[in-house]
Tab-separated table of N, CA and C in Angstrom:
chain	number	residue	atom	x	y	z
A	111	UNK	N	-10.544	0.773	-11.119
A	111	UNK	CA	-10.587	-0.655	-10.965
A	111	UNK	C	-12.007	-1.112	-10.679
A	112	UNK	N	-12.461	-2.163	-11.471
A	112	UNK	CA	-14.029	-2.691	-10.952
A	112	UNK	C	-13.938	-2.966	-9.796
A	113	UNK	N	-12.762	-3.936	-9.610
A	113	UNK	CA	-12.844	-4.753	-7.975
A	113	UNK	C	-13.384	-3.938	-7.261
A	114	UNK	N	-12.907	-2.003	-6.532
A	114	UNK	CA	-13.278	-1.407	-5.610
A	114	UNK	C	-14.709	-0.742	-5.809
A	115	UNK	N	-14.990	-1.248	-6.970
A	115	UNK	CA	-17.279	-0.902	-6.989
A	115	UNK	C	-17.677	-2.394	-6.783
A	116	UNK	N	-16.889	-3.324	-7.240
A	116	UNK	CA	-17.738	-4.786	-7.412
A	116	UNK	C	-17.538	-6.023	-6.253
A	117	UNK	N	-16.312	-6.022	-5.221
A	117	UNK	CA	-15.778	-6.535	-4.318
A	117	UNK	C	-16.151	-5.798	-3.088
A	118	UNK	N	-15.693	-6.141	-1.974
A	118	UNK	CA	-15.545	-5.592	-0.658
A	118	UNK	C	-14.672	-4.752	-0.443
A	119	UNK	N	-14.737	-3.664	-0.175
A	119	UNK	CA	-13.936	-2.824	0.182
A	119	UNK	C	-12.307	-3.297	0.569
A	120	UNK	N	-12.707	-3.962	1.758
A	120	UNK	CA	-11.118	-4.516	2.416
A	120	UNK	C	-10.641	-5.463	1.582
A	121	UNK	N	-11.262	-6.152	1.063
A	121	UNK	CA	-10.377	-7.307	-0.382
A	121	UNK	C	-10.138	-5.962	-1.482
A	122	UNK	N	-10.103	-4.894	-2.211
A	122	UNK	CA	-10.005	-3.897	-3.173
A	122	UNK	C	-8.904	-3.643	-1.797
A	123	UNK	N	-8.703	-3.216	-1.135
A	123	UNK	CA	-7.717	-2.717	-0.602
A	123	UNK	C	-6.340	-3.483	-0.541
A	124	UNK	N	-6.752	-4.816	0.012
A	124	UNK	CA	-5.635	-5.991	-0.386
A	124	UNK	C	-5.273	-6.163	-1.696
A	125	UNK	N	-5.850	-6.103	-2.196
A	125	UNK	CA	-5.490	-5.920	-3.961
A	125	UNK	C	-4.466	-5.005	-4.206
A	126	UNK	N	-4.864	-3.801	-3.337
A	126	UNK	CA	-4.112	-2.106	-3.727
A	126	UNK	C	-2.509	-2.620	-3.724
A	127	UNK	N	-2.718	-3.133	-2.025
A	127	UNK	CA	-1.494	-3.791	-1.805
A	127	UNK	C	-0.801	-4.461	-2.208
A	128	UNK	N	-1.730	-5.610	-2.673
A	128	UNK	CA	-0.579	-6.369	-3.510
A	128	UNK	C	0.010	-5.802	-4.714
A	129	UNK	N	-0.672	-4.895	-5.632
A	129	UNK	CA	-0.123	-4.085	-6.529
A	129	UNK	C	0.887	-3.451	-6.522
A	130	UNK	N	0.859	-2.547	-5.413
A	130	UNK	CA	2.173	-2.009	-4.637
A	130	UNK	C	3.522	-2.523	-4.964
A	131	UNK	N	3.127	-3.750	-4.408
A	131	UNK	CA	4.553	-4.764	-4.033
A	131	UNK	C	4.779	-4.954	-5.509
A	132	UNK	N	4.013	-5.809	-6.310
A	132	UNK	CA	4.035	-6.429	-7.389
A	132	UNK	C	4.634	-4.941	-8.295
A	133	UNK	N	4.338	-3.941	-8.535
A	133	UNK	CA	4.981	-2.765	-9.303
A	133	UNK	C	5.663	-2.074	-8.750
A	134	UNK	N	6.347	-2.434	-7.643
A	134	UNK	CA	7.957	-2.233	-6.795
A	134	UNK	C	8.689	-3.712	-7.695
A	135	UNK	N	8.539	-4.601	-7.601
A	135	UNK	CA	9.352	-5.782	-7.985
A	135	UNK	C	9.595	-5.890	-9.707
A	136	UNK	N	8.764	-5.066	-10.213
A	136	UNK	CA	8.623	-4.564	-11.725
A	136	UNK	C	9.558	-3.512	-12.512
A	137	UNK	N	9.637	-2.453	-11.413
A	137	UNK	CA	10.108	-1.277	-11.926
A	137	UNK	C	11.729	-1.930	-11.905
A	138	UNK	N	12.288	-0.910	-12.500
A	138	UNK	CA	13.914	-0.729	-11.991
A	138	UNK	C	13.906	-0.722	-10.842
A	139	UNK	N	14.997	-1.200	-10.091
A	139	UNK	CA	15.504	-0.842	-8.565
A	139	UNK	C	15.038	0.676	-8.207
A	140	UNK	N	14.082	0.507	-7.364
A	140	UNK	CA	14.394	2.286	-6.371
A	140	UNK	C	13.069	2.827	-7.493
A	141	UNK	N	12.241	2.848	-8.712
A	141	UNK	CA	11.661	3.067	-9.646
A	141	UNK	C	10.540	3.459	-8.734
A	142	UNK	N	9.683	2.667	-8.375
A	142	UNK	CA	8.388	3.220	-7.722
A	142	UNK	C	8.611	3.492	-6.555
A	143	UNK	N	7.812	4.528	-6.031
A	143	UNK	CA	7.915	5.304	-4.374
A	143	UNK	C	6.663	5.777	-3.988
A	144	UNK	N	6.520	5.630	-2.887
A	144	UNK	CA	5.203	6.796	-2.533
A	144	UNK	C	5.825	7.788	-1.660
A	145	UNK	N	5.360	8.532	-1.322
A	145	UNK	CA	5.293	9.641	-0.845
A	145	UNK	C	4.443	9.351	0.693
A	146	UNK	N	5.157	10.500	1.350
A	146	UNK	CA	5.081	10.031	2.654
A	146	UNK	C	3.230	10.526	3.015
A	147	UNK	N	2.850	11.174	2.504
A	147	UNK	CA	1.458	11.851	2.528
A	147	UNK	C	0.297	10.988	2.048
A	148	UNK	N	0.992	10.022	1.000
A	148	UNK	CA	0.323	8.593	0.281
A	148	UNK	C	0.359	7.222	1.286
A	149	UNK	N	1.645	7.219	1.881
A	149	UNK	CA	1.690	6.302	2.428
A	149	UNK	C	0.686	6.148	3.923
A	150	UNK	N	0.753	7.832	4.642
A	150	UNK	CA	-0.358	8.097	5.517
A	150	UNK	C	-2.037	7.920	5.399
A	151	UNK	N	-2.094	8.041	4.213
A	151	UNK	CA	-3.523	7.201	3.488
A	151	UNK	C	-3.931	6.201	3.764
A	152	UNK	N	-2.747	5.118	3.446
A	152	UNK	CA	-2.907	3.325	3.427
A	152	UNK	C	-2.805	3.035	4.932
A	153	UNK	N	-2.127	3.805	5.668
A	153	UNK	CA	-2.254	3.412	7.244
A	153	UNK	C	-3.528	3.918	7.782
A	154	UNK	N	-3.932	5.026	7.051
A	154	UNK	CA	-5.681	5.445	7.681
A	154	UNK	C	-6.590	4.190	7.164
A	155	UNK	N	-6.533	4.042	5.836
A	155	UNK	CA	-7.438	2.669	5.098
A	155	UNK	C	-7.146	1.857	6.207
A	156	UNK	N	-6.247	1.352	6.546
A	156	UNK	CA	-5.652	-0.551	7.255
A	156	UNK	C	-6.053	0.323	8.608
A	157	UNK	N	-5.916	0.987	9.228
A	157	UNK	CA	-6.626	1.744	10.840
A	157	UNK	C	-8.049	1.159	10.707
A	158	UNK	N	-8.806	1.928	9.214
A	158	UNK	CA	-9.934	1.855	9.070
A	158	UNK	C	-10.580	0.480	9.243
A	159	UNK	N	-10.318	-0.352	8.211
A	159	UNK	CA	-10.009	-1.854	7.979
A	159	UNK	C	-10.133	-2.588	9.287
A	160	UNK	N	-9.484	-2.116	10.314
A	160	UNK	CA	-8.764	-2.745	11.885
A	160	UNK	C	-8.064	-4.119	11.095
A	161	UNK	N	-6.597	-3.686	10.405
A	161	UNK	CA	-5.902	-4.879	10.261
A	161	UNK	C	-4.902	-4.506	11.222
A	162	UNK	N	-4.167	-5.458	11.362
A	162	UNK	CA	-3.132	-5.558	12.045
A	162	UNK	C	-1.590	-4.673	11.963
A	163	UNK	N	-0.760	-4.268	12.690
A	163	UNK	CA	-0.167	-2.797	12.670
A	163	UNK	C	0.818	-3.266	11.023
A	164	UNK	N	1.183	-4.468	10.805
A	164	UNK	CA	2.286	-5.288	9.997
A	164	UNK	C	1.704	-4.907	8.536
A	165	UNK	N	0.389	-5.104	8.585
A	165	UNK	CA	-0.225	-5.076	7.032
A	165	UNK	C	0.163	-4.358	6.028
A	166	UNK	N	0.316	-2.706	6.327
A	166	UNK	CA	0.134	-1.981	5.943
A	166	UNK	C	2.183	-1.421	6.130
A	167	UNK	N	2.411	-1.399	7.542
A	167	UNK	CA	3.630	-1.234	8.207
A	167	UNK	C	4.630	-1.886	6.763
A	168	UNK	N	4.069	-3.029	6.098
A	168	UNK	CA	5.467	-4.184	5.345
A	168	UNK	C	5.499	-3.138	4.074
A	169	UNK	N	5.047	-1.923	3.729
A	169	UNK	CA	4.960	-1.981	2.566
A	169	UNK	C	5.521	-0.196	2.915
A	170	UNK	N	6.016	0.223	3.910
A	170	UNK	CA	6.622	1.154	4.195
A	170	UNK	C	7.937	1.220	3.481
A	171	UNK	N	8.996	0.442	2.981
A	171	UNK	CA	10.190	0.476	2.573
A	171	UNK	C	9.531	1.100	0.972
A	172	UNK	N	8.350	1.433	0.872
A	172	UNK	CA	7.824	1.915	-0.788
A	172	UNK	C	8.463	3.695	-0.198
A	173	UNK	N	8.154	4.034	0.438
A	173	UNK	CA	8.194	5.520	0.725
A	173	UNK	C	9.692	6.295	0.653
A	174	UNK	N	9.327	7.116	-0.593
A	174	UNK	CA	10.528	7.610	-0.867
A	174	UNK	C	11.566	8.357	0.042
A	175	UNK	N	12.895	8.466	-0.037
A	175	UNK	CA	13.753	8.482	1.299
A	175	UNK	C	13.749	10.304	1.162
A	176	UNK	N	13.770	10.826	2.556
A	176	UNK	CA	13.475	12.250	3.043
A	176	UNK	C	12.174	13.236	2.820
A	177	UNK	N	11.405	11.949	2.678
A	177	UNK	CA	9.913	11.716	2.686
A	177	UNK	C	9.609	11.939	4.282
């Protein structure tokens, strides 16, 4: 993605996010997942970031189940 060479880091990250959501609401039901090792990533980024615990926390229902 240009955005994360040509933008700010933490806006390329909000982006990531909104992608997330936006290709959860795309797929089939249940279609996209992360993985629980992926999802520990985006909470180190948003730690990194210092956003707020919710930011990152709303997008937990992505993580595939017995993950």
């Amino acid at each position: 993605m240009d955005c994360a060479q040509s933008c700010a880091p933490d806006l390329a990250f909000r982006l990531l996010l909104s992608t997330l959501h936006g290709s959860w609401l795309s797929e089939p039901y249940g279609a996209f997942r992360l993985s629980a090792d992926q999802y520990g990533r985006l909470e180190r980024l948003g730690s990194a970031f210092r956003y707020g615990e919710f930011v990152v926390s709303d997008y937990k229902y992505l993580v595939a189940e017995g993950e």
